[in-house]
PDB file of C-alpha atoms in Angstrom:
ATOM      1  CA  UNK A   1      -7.636 -16.306  47.027  1.00 53.00           C
ATOM      2  CA  UNK A   2      -7.383 -20.043  46.389  1.00 53.00           C
ATOM      3  CA  UNK A   3     -10.302 -20.584  48.755  1.00 54.00           C
ATOM      4  CA  UNK A   4     -12.161 -17.835  46.916  1.00 57.00           C
ATOM      5  CA  UNK A   5     -11.461 -19.641  43.639  1.00 56.00           C
ATOM      6  CA  UNK A   6     -12.866 -22.925  44.933  1.00 50.00           C
ATOM      7  CA  UNK A   7     -16.079 -21.188  45.962  1.00 58.00           C
ATOM      8  CA  UNK A   8     -16.781 -19.699  42.518  1.00 57.00           C
ATOM      9  CA  UNK A   9     -19.290 -21.567  40.378  1.00 65.00           C
ATOM     10  CA  UNK A  10     -19.637 -19.334  37.323  1.00 80.00           C
ATOM     11  CA  UNK A  11     -16.908 -19.017  34.672  1.00 80.00           C
ATOM     12  CA  UNK A  12     -16.872 -15.221  34.875  1.00 86.00           C
ATOM     13  CA  UNK A  13     -16.401 -15.310  38.654  1.00 84.00           C
ATOM     14  CA  UNK A  14     -13.721 -17.980  38.333  1.00 84.00           C
ATOM     15  CA  UNK A  15     -11.912 -15.908  35.694  1.00 86.00           C
ATOM     16  CA  UNK A  16     -11.955 -12.869  37.967  1.00 87.00           C
ATOM     17  CA  UNK A  17     -10.631 -14.919  40.883  1.00 85.00           C
ATOM     18  CA  UNK A  18      -7.844 -16.372  38.752  1.00 87.00           C
ATOM     19  CA  UNK A  19      -6.925 -12.896  37.586  1.00 88.00           C
ATOM     20  CA  UNK A  20      -6.814 -11.549  41.153  1.00 87.00           C
ATOM     21  CA  UNK A  21      -4.615 -14.438  42.244  1.00 87.00           C
ATOM     22  CA  UNK A  22      -2.330 -13.898  39.264  1.00 86.00           C
ATOM     23  CA  UNK A  23      -2.032 -10.200  40.075  1.00 89.00           C
ATOM     24  CA  UNK A  24      -1.212 -11.026  43.697  1.00 89.00           C
ATOM     25  CA  UNK A  25       1.511 -13.482  42.696  1.00 88.00           C
ATOM     26  CA  UNK A  26       2.890 -10.990  40.194  1.00 88.00           C
ATOM     27  CA  UNK A  27       3.244  -8.359  42.905  1.00 88.00           C
ATOM     28  CA  UNK A  28       5.338 -10.883  44.832  1.00 89.00           C
ATOM     29  CA  UNK A  29       7.600 -11.572  41.869  1.00 87.00           C
ATOM     30  CA  UNK A  30       6.102 -14.929  40.924  1.00 90.00           C
ATOM     31  CA  UNK A  31       5.518 -13.972  37.309  1.00 87.00           C
ATOM     32  CA  UNK A  32       5.745 -17.444  35.782  1.00 90.00           C
ATOM     33  CA  UNK A  33       2.804 -18.544  37.929  1.00 90.00           C
ATOM     34  CA  UNK A  34       0.989 -15.305  37.100  1.00 91.00           C
ATOM     35  CA  UNK A  35       1.295 -16.034  33.382  1.00 90.00           C
ATOM     36  CA  UNK A  36      -0.369 -19.403  33.792  1.00 91.00           C
ATOM     37  CA  UNK A  37      -3.184 -17.992  35.913  1.00 91.00           C
ATOM     38  CA  UNK A  38      -3.878 -15.245  33.384  1.00 90.00           C
ATOM     39  CA  UNK A  39      -4.030 -17.887  30.675  1.00 92.00           C
ATOM     40  CA  UNK A  40      -6.442 -19.986  32.724  1.00 88.00           C
ATOM     41  CA  UNK A  41      -8.594 -16.927  33.225  1.00 90.00           C
ATOM     42  CA  UNK A  42      -8.733 -16.395  29.459  1.00 91.00           C
ATOM     43  CA  UNK A  43      -9.628 -20.026  28.857  1.00 89.00           C
ATOM     44  CA  UNK A  44     -12.681 -19.520  31.025  1.00 88.00           C
ATOM     45  CA  UNK A  45     -13.617 -16.124  29.586  1.00 89.00           C
ATOM     46  CA  UNK A  46     -11.850 -15.445  26.271  1.00 90.00           C
ATOM     47  CA  UNK A  47     -11.128 -11.754  25.842  1.00 89.00           C
ATOM     48  CA  UNK A  48     -11.371 -10.971  29.578  1.00 91.00           C
ATOM     49  CA  UNK A  49      -9.797  -7.513  29.319  1.00 92.00           C
ATOM     50  CA  UNK A  50      -7.856  -7.330  32.629  1.00 93.00           C
ATOM     51  CA  UNK A  51      -6.239 -10.718  31.998  1.00 93.00           C
ATOM     52  CA  UNK A  52      -5.458  -9.866  28.369  1.00 93.00           C
ATOM     53  CA  UNK A  53      -3.756  -6.597  29.356  1.00 92.00           C
ATOM     54  CA  UNK A  54      -1.778  -8.192  32.182  1.00 94.00           C
ATOM     55  CA  UNK A  55      -0.671 -11.100  30.007  1.00 94.00           C
ATOM     56  CA  UNK A  56       0.271  -8.759  27.165  1.00 93.00           C
ATOM     57  CA  UNK A  57       2.469  -6.666  29.476  1.00 92.00           C
ATOM     58  CA  UNK A  58       4.197  -9.705  30.984  1.00 94.00           C
ATOM     59  CA  UNK A  59       4.922 -11.306  27.616  1.00 94.00           C
ATOM     60  CA  UNK A  60       6.295  -7.999  26.350  1.00 92.00           C
ATOM     61  CA  UNK A  61       8.516  -7.532  29.398  1.00 91.00           C
ATOM     62  CA  UNK A  62       9.920 -11.058  29.097  1.00 92.00           C
ATOM     63  CA  UNK A  63      10.338 -10.746  25.304  1.00 93.00           C
ATOM     64  CA  UNK A  64       8.254 -13.823  24.605  1.00 95.00           C
ATOM     65  CA  UNK A  65       7.486 -12.684  21.116  1.00 96.00           C
ATOM     66  CA  UNK A  66       5.864 -15.799  19.668  1.00 95.00           C
ATOM     67  CA  UNK A  67       3.461 -16.054  22.578  1.00 94.00           C
ATOM     68  CA  UNK A  68       2.629 -12.365  22.331  1.00 96.00           C
ATOM     69  CA  UNK A  69       1.896 -12.765  18.628  1.00 97.00           C
ATOM     70  CA  UNK A  70      -0.371 -15.699  19.413  1.00 95.00           C
ATOM     71  CA  UNK A  71      -2.229 -13.615  22.002  1.00 95.00           C
ATOM     72  CA  UNK A  72      -2.685 -10.791  19.486  1.00 95.00           C
ATOM     73  CA  UNK A  73      -4.010 -13.216  16.878  1.00 95.00           C
ATOM     74  CA  UNK A  74      -6.497 -14.641  19.352  1.00 93.00           C
ATOM     75  CA  UNK A  75      -7.705 -11.160  20.185  1.00 94.00           C
ATOM     76  CA  UNK A  76      -8.032 -10.279  16.481  1.00 95.00           C
ATOM     77  CA  UNK A  77     -10.076 -13.421  15.901  1.00 94.00           C
ATOM     78  CA  UNK A  78     -12.571 -12.021  18.404  1.00 91.00           C
ATOM     79  CA  UNK A  79     -13.177  -9.077  16.007  1.00 92.00           C
ATOM     80  CA  UNK A  80     -12.477  -6.293  18.485  1.00 92.00           C
ATOM     81  CA  UNK A  81     -13.340  -2.616  17.987  1.00 93.00           C
ATOM     82  CA  UNK A  82     -11.337  -0.936  15.174  1.00 93.00           C
ATOM     83  CA  UNK A  83      -9.039   0.991  17.536  1.00 93.00           C
ATOM     84  CA  UNK A  84      -8.203  -2.161  19.494  1.00 93.00           C
ATOM     85  CA  UNK A  85      -7.628  -4.106  16.278  1.00 95.00           C
ATOM     86  CA  UNK A  86      -5.325  -1.351  15.012  1.00 96.00           C
ATOM     87  CA  UNK A  87      -3.318  -1.485  18.263  1.00 94.00           C
ATOM     88  CA  UNK A  88      -2.958  -5.270  17.988  1.00 96.00           C
ATOM     89  CA  UNK A  89      -1.854  -5.090  14.353  1.00 97.00           C
ATOM     90  CA  UNK A  90       0.671  -2.362  15.129  1.00 96.00           C
ATOM     91  CA  UNK A  91       2.071  -4.462  17.982  1.00 96.00           C
ATOM     92  CA  UNK A  92       2.373  -7.466  15.685  1.00 97.00           C
ATOM     93  CA  UNK A  93       3.977  -5.455  12.887  1.00 97.00           C
ATOM     94  CA  UNK A  94       6.549  -4.039  15.309  1.00 96.00           C
ATOM     95  CA  UNK A  95       7.444  -7.496  16.605  1.00 97.00           C
ATOM     96  CA  UNK A  96       7.768  -8.950  13.108  1.00 97.00           C
ATOM     97  CA  UNK A  97       9.950  -6.012  12.035  1.00 96.00           C
ATOM     98  CA  UNK A  98      12.257  -5.389  14.961  1.00 95.00           C
ATOM     99  CA  UNK A  99      12.333  -8.589  16.982  1.00 95.00           C
ATOM    100  CA  UNK A 100      11.751 -11.448  14.543  1.00 96.00           C
ATOM    101  CA  UNK A 101      13.102  -9.742  11.382  1.00 95.00           C
ATOM    102  CA  UNK A 102      10.373 -10.999   9.074  1.00 97.00           C
ATOM    103  CA  UNK A 103       9.381  -8.010   6.945  1.00 97.00           C
ATOM    104  CA  UNK A 104       6.818  -9.892   4.831  1.00 97.00           C
ATOM    105  CA  UNK A 105       4.811 -10.721   7.940  1.00 97.00           C
ATOM    106  CA  UNK A 106       5.142  -7.147   9.161  1.00 98.00           C
ATOM    107  CA  UNK A 107       3.918  -5.805   5.827  1.00 97.00           C
ATOM    108  CA  UNK A 108       0.835  -7.998   6.033  1.00 97.00           C
ATOM    109  CA  UNK A 109       0.008  -6.491   9.428  1.00 97.00           C
ATOM    110  CA  UNK A 110       0.464  -2.929   8.191  1.00 98.00           C
ATOM    111  CA  UNK A 111      -1.736  -3.668   5.174  1.00 96.00           C
ATOM    112  CA  UNK A 112      -4.490  -5.009   7.413  1.00 96.00           C
ATOM    113  CA  UNK A 113      -4.189  -1.934   9.613  1.00 97.00           C
ATOM    114  CA  UNK A 114      -4.506   0.313   6.564  1.00 96.00           C
ATOM    115  CA  UNK A 115      -7.743  -1.448   5.656  1.00 95.00           C
ATOM    116  CA  UNK A 116      -9.059  -0.236   9.022  1.00 95.00           C
ATOM    117  CA  UNK A 117      -7.438   3.202   8.892  1.00 95.00           C
ATOM    118  CA  UNK A 118      -6.605   4.137   5.284  1.00 94.00           C
ATOM    119  CA  UNK A 119      -5.227   7.542   6.302  1.00 92.00           C
ATOM    120  CA  UNK A 120      -2.849   6.326   9.003  1.00 94.00           C
ATOM    121  CA  UNK A 121       0.364   8.136   7.990  1.00 93.00           C
ATOM    122  CA  UNK A 122       2.789   6.184  10.249  1.00 93.00           C
ATOM    123  CA  UNK A 123       1.387   2.906   8.920  1.00 96.00           C
ATOM    124  CA  UNK A 124       1.710   4.101   5.321  1.00 96.00           C
ATOM    125  CA  UNK A 125       5.306   5.174   5.936  1.00 94.00           C
ATOM    126  CA  UNK A 126       6.187   1.884   7.656  1.00 96.00           C
ATOM    127  CA  UNK A 127       4.625  -0.166   4.853  1.00 97.00           C
ATOM    128  CA  UNK A 128       6.488   1.928   2.269  1.00 96.00           C
ATOM    129  CA  UNK A 129       9.825   1.306   4.014  1.00 95.00           C
ATOM    130  CA  UNK A 130       9.235  -2.435   3.958  1.00 97.00           C
ATOM    131  CA  UNK A 131       8.185  -2.393   0.292  1.00 97.00           C
ATOM    132  CA  UNK A 132      11.439  -0.588  -0.543  1.00 96.00           C
ATOM    133  CA  UNK A 133      13.399  -3.162   1.475  1.00 95.00           C
ATOM    134  CA  UNK A 134      11.670  -6.060  -0.280  1.00 96.00           C
ATOM    135  CA  UNK A 135      11.823  -4.519  -3.737  1.00 96.00           C
ATOM    136  CA  UNK A 136       8.052  -4.406  -4.119  1.00 97.00           C
ATOM    137  CA  UNK A 137       8.204  -1.366  -6.336  1.00 97.00           C
ATOM    138  CA  UNK A 138       4.649  -1.177  -7.637  1.00 96.00           C
ATOM    139  CA  UNK A 139       3.357  -1.433  -4.077  1.00 96.00           C
ATOM    140  CA  UNK A 140       5.776   1.331  -3.071  1.00 96.00           C
ATOM    141  CA  UNK A 141       4.443   3.554  -5.869  1.00 96.00           C
ATOM    142  CA  UNK A 142       0.866   3.005  -4.701  1.00 95.00           C
ATOM    143  CA  UNK A 143       1.744   3.727  -1.059  1.00 95.00           C
ATOM    144  CA  UNK A 144       3.709   6.837  -2.007  1.00 94.00           C
ATOM    145  CA  UNK A 145       0.754   8.211  -3.955  1.00 94.00           C
ATOM    146  CA  UNK A 146      -1.429   7.627  -0.906  1.00 94.00           C
ATOM    147  CA  UNK A 147       1.087   9.370   1.339  1.00 93.00           C
ATOM    148  CA  UNK A 148       1.089  12.315  -1.050  1.00 94.00           C
ATOM    149  CA  UNK A 149      -2.596  12.956  -0.448  1.00 91.00           C
ATOM    150  CA  UNK A 150      -1.992  13.174   3.305  1.00 92.00           C
ATOM    151  CA  UNK A 151       1.347  14.971   3.625  1.00 88.00           C
ATOM    152  CA  UNK A 152       0.675  18.509   4.920  1.00 86.00           C
ATOM    153  CA  UNK A 153       4.030  20.070   4.057  1.00 91.00           C
ATOM    154  CA  UNK A 154       5.110  21.050   0.563  1.00 93.00           C
ATOM    155  CA  UNK A 155       8.676  19.873   1.199  1.00 93.00           C
ATOM    156  CA  UNK A 156       7.494  16.426   2.284  1.00 93.00           C
ATOM    157  CA  UNK A 157       5.324  16.076  -0.827  1.00 95.00           C
ATOM    158  CA  UNK A 158       8.276  17.064  -3.009  1.00 95.00           C
ATOM    159  CA  UNK A 159      10.416  14.414  -1.269  1.00 95.00           C
ATOM    160  CA  UNK A 160       7.759  11.774  -1.851  1.00 95.00           C
ATOM    161  CA  UNK A 161       7.572  12.686  -5.535  1.00 97.00           C
ATOM    162  CA  UNK A 162      11.354  12.535  -5.753  1.00 96.00           C
ATOM    163  CA  UNK A 163      11.187   9.010  -4.305  1.00 95.00           C
ATOM    164  CA  UNK A 164       8.504   8.112  -6.824  1.00 96.00           C
ATOM    165  CA  UNK A 165      10.650   9.425  -9.649  1.00 97.00           C
ATOM    166  CA  UNK A 166      13.646   7.416  -8.472  1.00 96.00           C
ATOM    167  CA  UNK A 167      11.569   4.231  -8.323  1.00 97.00           C
ATOM    168  CA  UNK A 168      10.205   4.764 -11.829  1.00 97.00           C
ATOM    169  CA  UNK A 169      13.668   5.646 -13.142  1.00 96.00           C
ATOM    170  CA  UNK A 170      15.938   3.089 -11.491  1.00 95.00           C
ATOM    171  CA  UNK A 171      13.676   0.165 -10.606  1.00 96.00           C
ATOM    172  CA  UNK A 172      10.723   0.126 -12.986  1.00 96.00           C
ATOM    173  CA  UNK A 173      12.726   1.664 -15.854  1.00 95.00           C
ATOM    174  CA  UNK A 174       9.947   3.923 -17.038  1.00 95.00           C
ATOM    175  CA  UNK A 175      11.607   7.236 -17.767  1.00 93.00           C
ATOM    176  CA  UNK A 176       8.431   8.994 -18.846  1.00 93.00           C
ATOM    177  CA  UNK A 177       6.759   8.294 -15.518  1.00 96.00           C
ATOM    178  CA  UNK A 178       9.975   9.305 -13.745  1.00 96.00           C
ATOM    179  CA  UNK A 179       9.987  12.616 -15.592  1.00 94.00           C
ATOM    180  CA  UNK A 180       6.353  13.144 -14.638  1.00 95.00           C
ATOM    181  CA  UNK A 181       7.119  12.588 -10.952  1.00 96.00           C
ATOM    182  CA  UNK A 182      10.104  14.939 -10.967  1.00 95.00           C
ATOM    183  CA  UNK A 183       8.061  17.607 -12.747  1.00 92.00           C
ATOM    184  CA  UNK A 184       5.284  17.261 -10.190  1.00 95.00           C
ATOM    185  CA  UNK A 185       7.872  17.811  -7.453  1.00 95.00           C
ATOM    186  CA  UNK A 186       9.070  20.977  -9.167  1.00 91.00           C
ATOM    187  CA  UNK A 187       5.521  22.223  -9.548  1.00 90.00           C
ATOM    188  CA  UNK A 188       5.302  22.124  -5.752  1.00 93.00           C
ATOM    189  CA  UNK A 189       8.809  23.423  -5.122  1.00 90.00           C
ATOM    190  CA  UNK A 190      10.469  24.965  -8.215  1.00 85.00           C
ATOM    191  CA  UNK A 191      13.824  25.096  -6.486  1.00 82.00           C
ATOM    192  CA  UNK A 192      13.920  21.484  -5.275  1.00 90.00           C
ATOM    193  CA  UNK A 193      17.439  20.581  -6.366  1.00 85.00           C
ATOM    194  CA  UNK A 194      17.212  16.754  -6.324  1.00 91.00           C
ATOM    195  CA  UNK A 195      14.373  16.885  -8.841  1.00 92.00           C
ATOM    196  CA  UNK A 196      16.069  19.606 -10.896  1.00 86.00           C
ATOM    197  CA  UNK A 197      19.186  17.475 -11.208  1.00 85.00           C
ATOM    198  CA  UNK A 198      17.244  14.280 -11.928  1.00 92.00           C
ATOM    199  CA  UNK A 199      15.100  15.941 -14.561  1.00 88.00           C
ATOM    200  CA  UNK A 200      18.159  17.473 -16.216  1.00 84.00           C
ATOM    201  CA  UNK A 201      19.808  14.060 -16.319  1.00 86.00           C
ATOM    202  CA  UNK A 202      16.777  12.448 -17.955  1.00 91.00           C
ATOM    203  CA  UNK A 203      16.322  15.258 -20.453  1.00 86.00           C
ATOM    204  CA  UNK A 204      19.930  14.764 -21.527  1.00 82.00           C
ATOM    205  CA  UNK A 205      19.417  11.007 -21.754  1.00 85.00           C
ATOM    206  CA  UNK A 206      16.332  11.430 -23.943  1.00 83.00           C
ATOM    207  CA  UNK A 207      17.792  14.252 -26.045  1.00 77.00           C
ATOM    208  CA  UNK A 208      15.251  16.838 -24.907  1.00 79.00           C
ATOM    209  CA  UNK A 209      17.719  19.674 -25.221  1.00 77.00           C
ATOM    210  CA  UNK A 210      15.491  22.733 -24.865  1.00 79.00           C
ATOM    211  CA  UNK A 211      13.993  21.292 -21.683  1.00 78.00           C
ATOM    212  CA  UNK A 212      17.490  20.461 -20.455  1.00 75.00           C
ATOM    213  CA  UNK A 213      18.551  24.069 -20.925  1.00 76.00           C
ATOM    214  CA  UNK A 214      15.501  25.208 -18.967  1.00 79.00           C
ATOM    215  CA  UNK A 215      16.510  22.859 -16.125  1.00 75.00           C
ATOM    216  CA  UNK A 216      20.050  24.197 -16.075  1.00 73.00           C
ATOM    217  CA  UNK A 217      18.712  27.749 -15.915  1.00 77.00           C
ATOM    218  CA  UNK A 218      16.493  26.744 -12.997  1.00 76.00           C
ATOM    219  CA  UNK A 219      19.539  25.238 -11.258  1.00 74.00           C
ATOM    220  CA  UNK A 220      21.444  28.495 -11.788  1.00 75.00           C
ATOM    221  CA  UNK A 221      18.569  30.370 -10.123  1.00 76.00           C
ATOM    222  CA  UNK A 222      18.983  28.160  -7.057  1.00 74.00           C
ATOM    223  CA  UNK A 223      22.785  28.032  -6.986  1.00 70.00           C
ATOM    224  CA  UNK A 224      24.558  29.781  -4.119  1.00 71.00           C
ATOM    225  CA  UNK A 225      28.153  29.716  -5.300  1.00 73.00           C
ATOM    226  CA  UNK A 226      30.008  30.922  -8.380  1.00 74.00           C
ATOM    227  CA  UNK A 227      31.606  27.574  -9.361  1.00 75.00           C
ATOM    228  CA  UNK A 228      28.194  25.899  -9.539  1.00 72.00           C
ATOM    229  CA  UNK A 229      26.785  28.747 -11.633  1.00 70.00           C
ATOM    230  CA  UNK A 230      29.781  28.565 -13.968  1.00 68.00           C
ATOM    231  CA  UNK A 231      29.383  24.808 -14.402  1.00 69.00           C
ATOM    232  CA  UNK A 232      25.739  25.179 -15.388  1.00 68.00           C
ATOM    233  CA  UNK A 233      26.513  28.047 -17.771  1.00 67.00           C
ATOM    234  CA  UNK A 234      29.139  25.840 -19.385  1.00 59.00           C
ATOM    235  CA  UNK A 235      26.591  22.991 -19.655  1.00 67.00           C
ATOM    236  CA  UNK A 236      24.123  25.305 -21.381  1.00 65.00           C
ATOM    237  CA  UNK A 237      26.751  26.530 -23.820  1.00 66.00           C
ATOM    238  CA  UNK A 238      27.800  22.959 -24.540  1.00 69.00           C
ATOM    239  CA  UNK A 239      24.218  21.936 -25.359  1.00 65.00           C
ATOM    240  CA  UNK A 240      23.772  24.878 -27.725  1.00 67.00           C
ATOM    241  CA  UNK A 241      27.051  24.181 -29.485  1.00 60.00           C
ATOM    242  CA  UNK A 242      27.130  20.379 -29.633  1.00 54.00           C
ATOM    243  CA  UNK A 243      23.464  19.378 -29.726  1.00 62.00           C
ATOM    244  CA  UNK A 244      21.563  22.351 -31.132  1.00 62.00           C
ATOM    245  CA  UNK A 245      24.436  23.482 -33.347  1.00 47.00           C
ATOM    246  CA  UNK A 246      23.831  27.084 -32.356  1.00 51.00           C
ATOM    247  CA  UNK A 247      27.182  28.703 -31.771  1.00 46.00           C
ATOM    248  CA  UNK A 248      25.572  32.119 -31.477  1.00 48.00           C
ATOM    249  CA  UNK A 249      23.599  31.120 -28.395  1.00 50.00           C
ATOM    250  CA  UNK A 250      26.605  29.247 -26.997  1.00 43.00           C
TER     251      UNK A 250
END
C-alpha cells in the first residue's frame, strides 16, 4: 500500500490510497496510525466520505470528543445535504449534553437542527429540556407550543399544556396565561387531575369562587375514593359559606 501511495499522482487517488492503508492498519489494531492516515486523506480531499465515516467512528470509540466536534464542524462548513447536516448537529448536541456538560452549546445545535427540520419531535423535546434546565422560560413556552402542534396523543398534549401552565404560573408569574393553559388542557381531557387541581388553586387565589366550585365538582367526578369526595364536598361548602355567604347552598 505504501508503494501504491507513492505511485499516485492525483489527490483523489492519493486520498483513496491513504484511506486503504488506514483501514488496513486499523484491522491490525494500529488505530493511532489509522487516525493520522484518515486525516491526511481528508486534507487531500476534504469531505471524502469513507475517510470521514472511519474517522468519526474511531474518534467516537476512543471518546475524543473535542476532535469529533471539530470534525463535525468541518463537515457542516461544507454545507452537506439536510439529512447529513441534521445527523452532524444531533451528534454534536449529544456530545455537548452528555459528555462535555455544556447545555448552552447543545441548545445551539438543537436550534440549528430545528431550522432544518422544524417538526423534529425528539429535537424539540431535547431543546425544551435544556431550556427548562437553563431557566429560559420564554423559549420553553415557544417550544412547548410547537410540540403541541405535533403531539398525536391527547394525553401528551394535556401534559404539555400542564407544563406550560406551570411555567406561566411559577416562573413567568402570569396567572391569566397559566389559567388559559390549564383550561386548554381540560378542554382536551376534562378529567386531567393535575390541571383540575392547578386551576382550582388559581381560582381560589384570584377569588373566582363560582369557577372554583365548578373545578371542585369536576374533581369529584374524577375521584375514586370516598375521602377525596368528602374533602371536595367540604371545600365547596366552605366556599359557599365563607366566600359567597350562602349558607343555604353550603
